[in-house]
Short mmCIF file of C-alpha atoms in Angstrom, two decimals:
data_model
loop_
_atom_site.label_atom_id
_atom_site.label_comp_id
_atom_site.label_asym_id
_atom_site.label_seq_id
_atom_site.Cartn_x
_atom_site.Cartn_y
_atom_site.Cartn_z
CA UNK A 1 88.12 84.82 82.91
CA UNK A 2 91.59 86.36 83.58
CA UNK A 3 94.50 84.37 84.95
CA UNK A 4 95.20 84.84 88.49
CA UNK A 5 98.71 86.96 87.25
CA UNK A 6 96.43 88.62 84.76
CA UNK A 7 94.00 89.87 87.12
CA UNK A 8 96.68 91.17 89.35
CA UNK A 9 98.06 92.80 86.52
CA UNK A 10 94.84 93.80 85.71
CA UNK A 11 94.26 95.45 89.36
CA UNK A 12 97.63 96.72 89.47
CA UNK A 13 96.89 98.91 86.27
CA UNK A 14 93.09 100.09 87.60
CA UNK A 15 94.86 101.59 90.37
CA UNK A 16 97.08 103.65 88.49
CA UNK A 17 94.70 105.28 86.25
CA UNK A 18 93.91 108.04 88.53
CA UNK A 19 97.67 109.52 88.79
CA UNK A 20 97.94 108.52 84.84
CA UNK A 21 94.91 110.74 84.24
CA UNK A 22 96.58 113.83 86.61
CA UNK A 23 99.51 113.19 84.72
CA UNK A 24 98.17 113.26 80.89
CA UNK A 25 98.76 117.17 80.53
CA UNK A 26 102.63 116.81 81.40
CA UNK A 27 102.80 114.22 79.04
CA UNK A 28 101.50 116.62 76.18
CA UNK A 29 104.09 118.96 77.39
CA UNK A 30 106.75 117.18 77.67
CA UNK A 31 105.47 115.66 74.32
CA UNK A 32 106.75 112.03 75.89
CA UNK A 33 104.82 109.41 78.62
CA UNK A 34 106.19 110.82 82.08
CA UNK A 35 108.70 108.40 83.44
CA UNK A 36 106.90 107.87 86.03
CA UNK A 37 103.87 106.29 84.49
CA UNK A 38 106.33 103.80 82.73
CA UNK A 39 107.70 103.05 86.07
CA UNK A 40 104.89 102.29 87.52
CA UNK A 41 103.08 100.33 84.41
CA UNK A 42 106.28 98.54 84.94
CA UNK A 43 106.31 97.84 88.44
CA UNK A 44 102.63 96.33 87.96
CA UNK A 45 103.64 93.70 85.21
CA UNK A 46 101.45 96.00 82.21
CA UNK A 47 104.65 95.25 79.55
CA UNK A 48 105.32 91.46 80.55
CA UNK A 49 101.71 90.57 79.36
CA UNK A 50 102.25 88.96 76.32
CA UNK A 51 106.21 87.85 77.68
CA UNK A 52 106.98 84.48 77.75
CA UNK A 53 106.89 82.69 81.07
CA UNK A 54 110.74 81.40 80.70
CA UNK A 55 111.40 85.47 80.81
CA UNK A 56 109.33 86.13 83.43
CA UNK A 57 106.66 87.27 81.54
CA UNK A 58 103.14 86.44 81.78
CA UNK A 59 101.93 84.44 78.13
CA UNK A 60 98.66 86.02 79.39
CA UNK A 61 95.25 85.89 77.01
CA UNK A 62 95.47 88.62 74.44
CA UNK A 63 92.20 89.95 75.61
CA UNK A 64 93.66 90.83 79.31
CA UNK A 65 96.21 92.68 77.50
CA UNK A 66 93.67 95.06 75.57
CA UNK A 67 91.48 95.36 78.80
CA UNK A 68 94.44 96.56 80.14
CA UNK A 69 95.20 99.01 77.51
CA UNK A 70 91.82 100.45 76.99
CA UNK A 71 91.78 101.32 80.45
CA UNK A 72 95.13 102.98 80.65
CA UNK A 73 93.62 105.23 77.36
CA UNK A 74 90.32 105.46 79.14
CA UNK A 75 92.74 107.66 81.72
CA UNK A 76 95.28 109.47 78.94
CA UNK A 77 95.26 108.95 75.26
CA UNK A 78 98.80 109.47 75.10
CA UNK A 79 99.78 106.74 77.91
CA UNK A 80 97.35 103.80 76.50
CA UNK A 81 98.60 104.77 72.58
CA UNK A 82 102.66 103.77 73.67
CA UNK A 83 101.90 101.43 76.29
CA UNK A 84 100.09 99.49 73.75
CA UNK A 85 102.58 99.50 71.06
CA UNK A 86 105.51 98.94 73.39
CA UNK A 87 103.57 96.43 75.13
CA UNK A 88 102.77 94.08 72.48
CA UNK A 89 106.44 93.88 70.80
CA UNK A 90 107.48 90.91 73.51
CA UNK A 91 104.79 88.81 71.66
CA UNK A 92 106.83 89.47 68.09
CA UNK A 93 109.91 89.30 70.09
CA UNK A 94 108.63 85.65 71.09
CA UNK A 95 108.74 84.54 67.73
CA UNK A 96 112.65 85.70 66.66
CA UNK A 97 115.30 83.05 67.43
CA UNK A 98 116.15 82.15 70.99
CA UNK A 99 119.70 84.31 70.59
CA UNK A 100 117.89 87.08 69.56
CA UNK A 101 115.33 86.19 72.64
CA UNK A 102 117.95 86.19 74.97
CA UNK A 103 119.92 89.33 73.86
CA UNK A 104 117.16 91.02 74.76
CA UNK A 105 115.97 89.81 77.83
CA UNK A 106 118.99 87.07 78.92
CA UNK A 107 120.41 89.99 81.17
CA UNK A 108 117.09 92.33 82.11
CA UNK A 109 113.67 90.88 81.52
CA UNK A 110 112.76 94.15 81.95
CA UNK A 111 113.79 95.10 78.39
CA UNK A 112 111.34 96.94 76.16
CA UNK A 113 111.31 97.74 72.64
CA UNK A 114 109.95 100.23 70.27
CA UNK A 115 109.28 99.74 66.61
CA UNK A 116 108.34 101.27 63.28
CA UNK A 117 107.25 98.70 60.71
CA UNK A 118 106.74 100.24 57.08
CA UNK A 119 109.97 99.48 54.74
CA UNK A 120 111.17 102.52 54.21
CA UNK A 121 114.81 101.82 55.20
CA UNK A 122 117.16 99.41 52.82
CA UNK A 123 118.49 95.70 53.78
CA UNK A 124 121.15 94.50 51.87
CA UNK A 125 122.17 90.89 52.35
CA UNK A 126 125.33 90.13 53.77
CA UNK A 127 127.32 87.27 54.80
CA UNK A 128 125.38 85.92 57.92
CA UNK A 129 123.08 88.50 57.78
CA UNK A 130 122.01 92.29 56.49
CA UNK A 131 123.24 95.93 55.88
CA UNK A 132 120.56 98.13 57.38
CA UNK A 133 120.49 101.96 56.74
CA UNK A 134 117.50 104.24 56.14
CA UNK A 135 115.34 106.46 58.97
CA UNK A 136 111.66 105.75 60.33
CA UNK A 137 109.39 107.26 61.29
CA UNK A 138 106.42 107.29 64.31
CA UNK A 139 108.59 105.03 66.80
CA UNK A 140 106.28 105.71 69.72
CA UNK A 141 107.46 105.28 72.96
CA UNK A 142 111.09 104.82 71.90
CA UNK A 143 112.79 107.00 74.73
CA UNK A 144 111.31 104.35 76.97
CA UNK A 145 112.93 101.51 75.04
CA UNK A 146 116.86 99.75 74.57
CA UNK A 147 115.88 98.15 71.12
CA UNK A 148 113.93 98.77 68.01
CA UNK A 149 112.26 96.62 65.76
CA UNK A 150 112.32 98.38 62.13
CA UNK A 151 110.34 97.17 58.77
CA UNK A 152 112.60 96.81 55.94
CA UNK A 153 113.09 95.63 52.36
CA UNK A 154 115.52 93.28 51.24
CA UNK A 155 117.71 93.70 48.39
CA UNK A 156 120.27 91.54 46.58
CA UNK A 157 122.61 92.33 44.94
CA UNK A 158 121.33 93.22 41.70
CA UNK A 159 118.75 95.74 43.70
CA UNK A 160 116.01 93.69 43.27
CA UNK A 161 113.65 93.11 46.11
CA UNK A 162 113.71 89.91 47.78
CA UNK A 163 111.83 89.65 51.20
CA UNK A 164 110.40 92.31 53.93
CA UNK A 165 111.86 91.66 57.37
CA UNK A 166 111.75 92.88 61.01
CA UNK A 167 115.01 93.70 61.99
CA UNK A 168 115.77 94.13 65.84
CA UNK A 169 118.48 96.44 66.52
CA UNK A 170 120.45 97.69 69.97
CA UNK A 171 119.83 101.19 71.53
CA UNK A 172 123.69 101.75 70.61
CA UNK A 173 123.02 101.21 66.85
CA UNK A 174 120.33 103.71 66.49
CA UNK A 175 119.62 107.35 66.62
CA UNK A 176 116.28 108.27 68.00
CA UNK A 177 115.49 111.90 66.03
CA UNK A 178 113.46 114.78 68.34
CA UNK A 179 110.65 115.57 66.05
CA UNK A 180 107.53 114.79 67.50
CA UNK A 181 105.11 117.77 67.48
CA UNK A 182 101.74 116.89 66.47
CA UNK A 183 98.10 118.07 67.49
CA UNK A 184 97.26 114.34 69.02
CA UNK A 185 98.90 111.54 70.83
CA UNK A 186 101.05 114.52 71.59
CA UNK A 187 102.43 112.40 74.64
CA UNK A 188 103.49 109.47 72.63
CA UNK A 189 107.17 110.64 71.84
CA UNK A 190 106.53 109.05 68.49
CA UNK A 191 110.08 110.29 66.93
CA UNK A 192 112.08 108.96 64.33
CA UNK A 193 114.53 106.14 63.98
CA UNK A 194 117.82 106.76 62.02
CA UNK A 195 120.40 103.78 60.98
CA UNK A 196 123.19 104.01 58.91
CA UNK A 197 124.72 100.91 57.77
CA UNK A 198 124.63 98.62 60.55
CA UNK A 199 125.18 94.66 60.53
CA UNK A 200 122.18 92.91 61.75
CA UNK A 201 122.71 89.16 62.32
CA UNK A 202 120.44 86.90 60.30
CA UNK A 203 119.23 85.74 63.47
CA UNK A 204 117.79 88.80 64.60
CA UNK A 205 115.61 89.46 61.60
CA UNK A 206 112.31 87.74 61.00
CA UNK A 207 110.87 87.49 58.01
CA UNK A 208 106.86 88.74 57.44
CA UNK A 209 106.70 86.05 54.74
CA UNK A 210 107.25 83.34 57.91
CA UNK A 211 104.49 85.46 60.41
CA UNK A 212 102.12 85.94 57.85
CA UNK A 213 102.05 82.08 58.13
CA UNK A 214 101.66 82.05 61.61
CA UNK A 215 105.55 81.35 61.94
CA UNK A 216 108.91 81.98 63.71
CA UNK A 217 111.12 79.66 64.80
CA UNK A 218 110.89 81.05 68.37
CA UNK A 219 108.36 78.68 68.45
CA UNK A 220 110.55 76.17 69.24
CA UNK A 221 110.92 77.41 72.59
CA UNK A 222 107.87 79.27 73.08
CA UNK A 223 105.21 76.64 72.89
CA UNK A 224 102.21 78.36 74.06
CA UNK A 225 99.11 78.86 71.37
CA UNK A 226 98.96 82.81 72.21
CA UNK A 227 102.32 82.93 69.72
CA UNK A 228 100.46 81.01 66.99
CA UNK A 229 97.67 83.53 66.64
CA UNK A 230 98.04 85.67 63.49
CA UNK A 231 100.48 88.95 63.57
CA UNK A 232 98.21 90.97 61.91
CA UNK A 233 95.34 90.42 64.22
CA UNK A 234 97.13 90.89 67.35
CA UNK A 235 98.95 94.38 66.39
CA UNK A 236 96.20 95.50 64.31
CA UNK A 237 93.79 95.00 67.67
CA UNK A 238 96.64 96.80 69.76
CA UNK A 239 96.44 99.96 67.56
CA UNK A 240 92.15 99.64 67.84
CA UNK A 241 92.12 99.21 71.43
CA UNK A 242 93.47 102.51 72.76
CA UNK A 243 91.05 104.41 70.93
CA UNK A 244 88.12 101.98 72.12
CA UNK A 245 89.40 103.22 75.41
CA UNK A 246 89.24 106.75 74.58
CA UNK A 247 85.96 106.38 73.76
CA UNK A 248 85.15 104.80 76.98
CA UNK A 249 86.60 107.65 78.64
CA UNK A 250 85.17 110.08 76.63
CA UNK A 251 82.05 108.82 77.43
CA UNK A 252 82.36 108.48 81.21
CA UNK A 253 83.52 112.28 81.35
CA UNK A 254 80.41 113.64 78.94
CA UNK A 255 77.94 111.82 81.39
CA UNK A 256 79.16 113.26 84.30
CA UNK A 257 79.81 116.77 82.80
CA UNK A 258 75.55 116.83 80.91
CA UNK A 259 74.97 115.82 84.62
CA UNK A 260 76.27 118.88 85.95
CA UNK A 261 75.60 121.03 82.83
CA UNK A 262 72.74 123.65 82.68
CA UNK A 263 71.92 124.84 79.17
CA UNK A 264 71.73 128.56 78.94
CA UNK A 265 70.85 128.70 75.75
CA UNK A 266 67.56 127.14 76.14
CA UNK A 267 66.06 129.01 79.25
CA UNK A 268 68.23 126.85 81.63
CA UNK A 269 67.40 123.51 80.97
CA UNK A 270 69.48 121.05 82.61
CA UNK A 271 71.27 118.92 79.84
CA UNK A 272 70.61 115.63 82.18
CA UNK A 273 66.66 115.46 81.11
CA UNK A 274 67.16 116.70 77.17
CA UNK A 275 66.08 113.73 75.74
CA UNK A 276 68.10 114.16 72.13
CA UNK A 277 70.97 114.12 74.73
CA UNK A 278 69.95 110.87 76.20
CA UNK A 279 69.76 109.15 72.50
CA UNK A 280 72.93 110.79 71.79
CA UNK A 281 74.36 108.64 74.41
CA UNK A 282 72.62 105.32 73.76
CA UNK A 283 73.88 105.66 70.13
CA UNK A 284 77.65 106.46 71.31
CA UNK A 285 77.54 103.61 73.85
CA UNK A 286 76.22 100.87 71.46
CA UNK A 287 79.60 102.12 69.10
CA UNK A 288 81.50 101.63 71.42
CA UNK A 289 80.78 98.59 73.24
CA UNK A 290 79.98 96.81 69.30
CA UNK A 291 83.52 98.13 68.53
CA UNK A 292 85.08 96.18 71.94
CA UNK A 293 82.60 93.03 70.97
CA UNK A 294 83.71 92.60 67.98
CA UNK A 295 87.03 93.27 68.64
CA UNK A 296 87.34 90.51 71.34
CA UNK A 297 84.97 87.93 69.81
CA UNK A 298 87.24 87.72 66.67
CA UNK A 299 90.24 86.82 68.94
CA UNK A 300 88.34 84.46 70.63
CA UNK A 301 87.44 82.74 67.37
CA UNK A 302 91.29 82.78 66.26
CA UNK A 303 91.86 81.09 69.25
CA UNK A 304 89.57 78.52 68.91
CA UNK A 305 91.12 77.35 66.09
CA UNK A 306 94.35 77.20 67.23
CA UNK A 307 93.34 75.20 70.39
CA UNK A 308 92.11 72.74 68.03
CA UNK A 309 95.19 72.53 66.29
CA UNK A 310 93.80 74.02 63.38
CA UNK A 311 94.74 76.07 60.63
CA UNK A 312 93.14 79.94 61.36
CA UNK A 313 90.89 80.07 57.99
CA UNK A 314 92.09 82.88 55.78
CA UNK A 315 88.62 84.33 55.33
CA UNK A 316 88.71 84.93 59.41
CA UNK A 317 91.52 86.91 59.79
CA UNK A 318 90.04 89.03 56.79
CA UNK A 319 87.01 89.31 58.88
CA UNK A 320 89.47 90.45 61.97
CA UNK A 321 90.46 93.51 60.01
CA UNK A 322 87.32 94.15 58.71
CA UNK A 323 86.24 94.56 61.99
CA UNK A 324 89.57 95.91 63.20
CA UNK A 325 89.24 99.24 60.67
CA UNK A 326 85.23 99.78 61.52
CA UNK A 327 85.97 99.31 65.45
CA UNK A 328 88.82 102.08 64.99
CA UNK A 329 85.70 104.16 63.37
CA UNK A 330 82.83 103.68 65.70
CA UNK A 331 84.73 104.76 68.48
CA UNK A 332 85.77 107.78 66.56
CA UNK A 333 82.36 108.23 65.50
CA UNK A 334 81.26 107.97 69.23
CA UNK A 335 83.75 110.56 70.81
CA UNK A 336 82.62 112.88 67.55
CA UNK A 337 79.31 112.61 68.76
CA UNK A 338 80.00 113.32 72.45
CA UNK A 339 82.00 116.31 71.66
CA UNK A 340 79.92 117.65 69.49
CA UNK A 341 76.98 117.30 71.99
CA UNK A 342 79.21 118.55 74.94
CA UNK A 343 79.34 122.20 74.72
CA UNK A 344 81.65 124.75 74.86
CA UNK A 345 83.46 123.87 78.38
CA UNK A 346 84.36 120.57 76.43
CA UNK A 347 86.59 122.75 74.43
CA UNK A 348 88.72 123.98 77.21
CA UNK A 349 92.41 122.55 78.10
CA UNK A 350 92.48 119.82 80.65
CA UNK A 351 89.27 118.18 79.79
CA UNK A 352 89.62 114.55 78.54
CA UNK A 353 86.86 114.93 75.84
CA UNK A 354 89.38 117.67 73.78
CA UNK A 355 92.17 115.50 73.96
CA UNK A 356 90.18 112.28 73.22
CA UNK A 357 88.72 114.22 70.33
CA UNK A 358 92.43 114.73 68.62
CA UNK A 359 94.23 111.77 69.78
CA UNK A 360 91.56 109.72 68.53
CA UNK A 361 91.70 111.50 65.48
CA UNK A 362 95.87 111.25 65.13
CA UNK A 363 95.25 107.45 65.81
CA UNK A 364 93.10 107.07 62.99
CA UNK A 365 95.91 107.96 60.25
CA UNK A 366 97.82 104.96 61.33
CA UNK A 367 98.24 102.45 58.65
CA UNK A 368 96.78 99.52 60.60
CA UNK A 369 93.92 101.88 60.19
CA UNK A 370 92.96 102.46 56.43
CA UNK A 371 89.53 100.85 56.33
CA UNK A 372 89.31 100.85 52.26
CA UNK A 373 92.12 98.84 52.08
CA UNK A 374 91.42 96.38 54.95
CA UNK A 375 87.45 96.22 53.20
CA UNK A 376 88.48 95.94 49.93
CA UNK A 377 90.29 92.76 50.44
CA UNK A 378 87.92 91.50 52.55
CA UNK A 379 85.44 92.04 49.91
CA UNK A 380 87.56 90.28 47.16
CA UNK A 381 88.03 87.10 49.17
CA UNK A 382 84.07 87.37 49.74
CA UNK A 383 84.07 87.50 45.69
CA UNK A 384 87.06 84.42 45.36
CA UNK A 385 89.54 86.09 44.29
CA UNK A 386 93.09 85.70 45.52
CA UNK A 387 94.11 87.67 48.72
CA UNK A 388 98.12 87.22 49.96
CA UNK A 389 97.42 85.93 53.72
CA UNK A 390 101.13 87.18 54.42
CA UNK A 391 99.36 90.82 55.02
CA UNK A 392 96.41 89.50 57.26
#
């Protein structure tokens, strides 16, 4: 059961989801969330969820926080896609040092932050820290944000690689590049990052060697067992959710539209007592709701462990993204089936089902998404061989 501030939350974002829904075709044109859909997700506590409470955020249950975000998607793709990535970084943030912690939100716990984790930018240590330059790419909801957290490779000075680290760098030290123009999540404003040789303290890095053990020394501070779950579970779950939620939504709208719909093609029959269309539907809702089961039972299981004081077994978090990727694909597999079954008034602009149909399908390219690679080592720890936990 929710926390009383989760719930409210909670309520707060079930009453938005009708003007988030009217607004989903300006965000497509505008090709960024409208402003005021950020204000208002604001207003209602949506992106100090996973805050800590000595920042006025919320340290709420994980599992709030996707509710939350699968029912923002259920309204617009777009809007549940950023809100969930910008929405989870205070939970990372949590974990950096406390002056990192409070240059972000020591003035304005209000602060949000975009990111874009794979290395393809350049580190070079430095005294008391590292030389960042590079660009990256798919920064969604980064107009929104004041900071960026950015993967990166570390190099010493002979060029050879010595660690991958989040670095967290100031709106003033970046340059967000307008070149988001893509056939789903068209609303995200997903644009790129570019740096060019910026200092960034030592204390406002992290390294993925420390989360993929479940560490960061803003532990010290933060003391709650949500920050000692796994960082590949929790983001990997925030990129599944949204399109759990357009599933949900695509299903709500293809109910009420075969209810309406009368099928000319076969001598008028109304679509409402076809019965392939009613198995149709029973196999897309069982997707769906075994994708969200799955999806929150894991977590729940991670937690359990940690409650206990125990160490989360590597085979489980394997078993998170194995679960993760195929949740990502029932849902998929679910709004295929929907649209498919739809008709051709599902194909016209405005519906939900058309735009469920691509963003769904632009979600599933995301790396937290490649199911062969997420199986495969699943499969190998199944078989004992050796699988790096820093990656799961």
């Amino acid at each position: 059961m929710a926390s009383s501030q989760s719930q409210a939350v909670l309520d707060g974002v079930r009453d938005l989801l009708p003007s988030i829904r009217e607004r989903a075709d300006e965000a497509e044109r505008l090709r960024v969330v409208p402003e005021a859909s950020v204000k208002e997700l604001d207003e209602v506590g949506f992106f100090k969820m996973l805050q800590p409470q000595r920042f006025d955020g919320h340290e709420a249950d994980p599992i709030d926080f996707y509710t939350a975000v699968r029912d923002i998607a259920g309204a617009c793709g777009s809007t549940g896609w950023m809100s969930a990535v910008v929405g989870v970084h205070p939970w990372q943030v949590a974990l950096f040092s406390d002056e990192a912690q409070q240059a972000v939100w020591g003035s304005d716990t209000s602060t949000r932050l975009s990111s874009s984790y794979a290395p393809t930018g350049k580190a070079v240590l430095t005294d008391g820290g590292f030389t960042l330059s590079g660009k990256w790419s798919f920064s969604s909801g980064c107009d929104h944000c004041s900071w960026v957290l950015l993967g990166g490779l570390v190099f010493n000075e002979d060029g050879q690689v010595v660690d991958f680290r989040t670095f967290m760098v100031p709106r003033e030290k970046y340059t967000i590049v307008d070149v988001w123009h893509m056939v789903g999540l068209k609303g995200t404003g997903s644009n790129d990052i570019l740096v060019e040789d910026v200092f960034v303290p030592e204390a406002f890095t992290l390294s993925m060697g420390d989360t993929g053990r479940c560490f960061g020394p803003g532990q010290e501070q933060n003391t709650s067992d949500l920050y000692k779950l796994p960082f590949h579970s929790i983001f990997t779950g925030t990129i599944t959710t949204p399109i759990i939620g357009m599933a949900m939504g695509a299903y709500a709208e293809h109910v009420e539209m075969q209810q309406k719909r009368t099928r000319a093609a076969y001598l008028g029959e109304k679509a409402s007592l076809d019965p392939f269309a009613a198995v149709r539907i029973a196999r897309a809702s069982s997707e769906i709701d075994a994708a969200w089961a799955l999806l929150t039972n894991n977590i729940r299981e991670e937690q359990a462990h940690v409650e206990r004081g125990e160490k989360i077994p590597l085979g489980l978090r394997l078993k998170v993204r194995r679960d993760q990727v195929i949740g990502s694909q029932r849902a998929i597999d679910a709004i295929d089936q929907l649209f498919e079954a739809s008709g051709g008034r599902a194909l016209a602009e405005g519906t939900y089902l058309q735009r469920a149909w691509r963003d769904a399908h632009a979600g599933r390219v995301h790396a937290a998404n490649d199911p062969e690679r997420a199986l495969q080592m699943y499969g190998a720890h199944e078989f004992g061989h050796k699988v790096d936990p820093g990656m799961y």
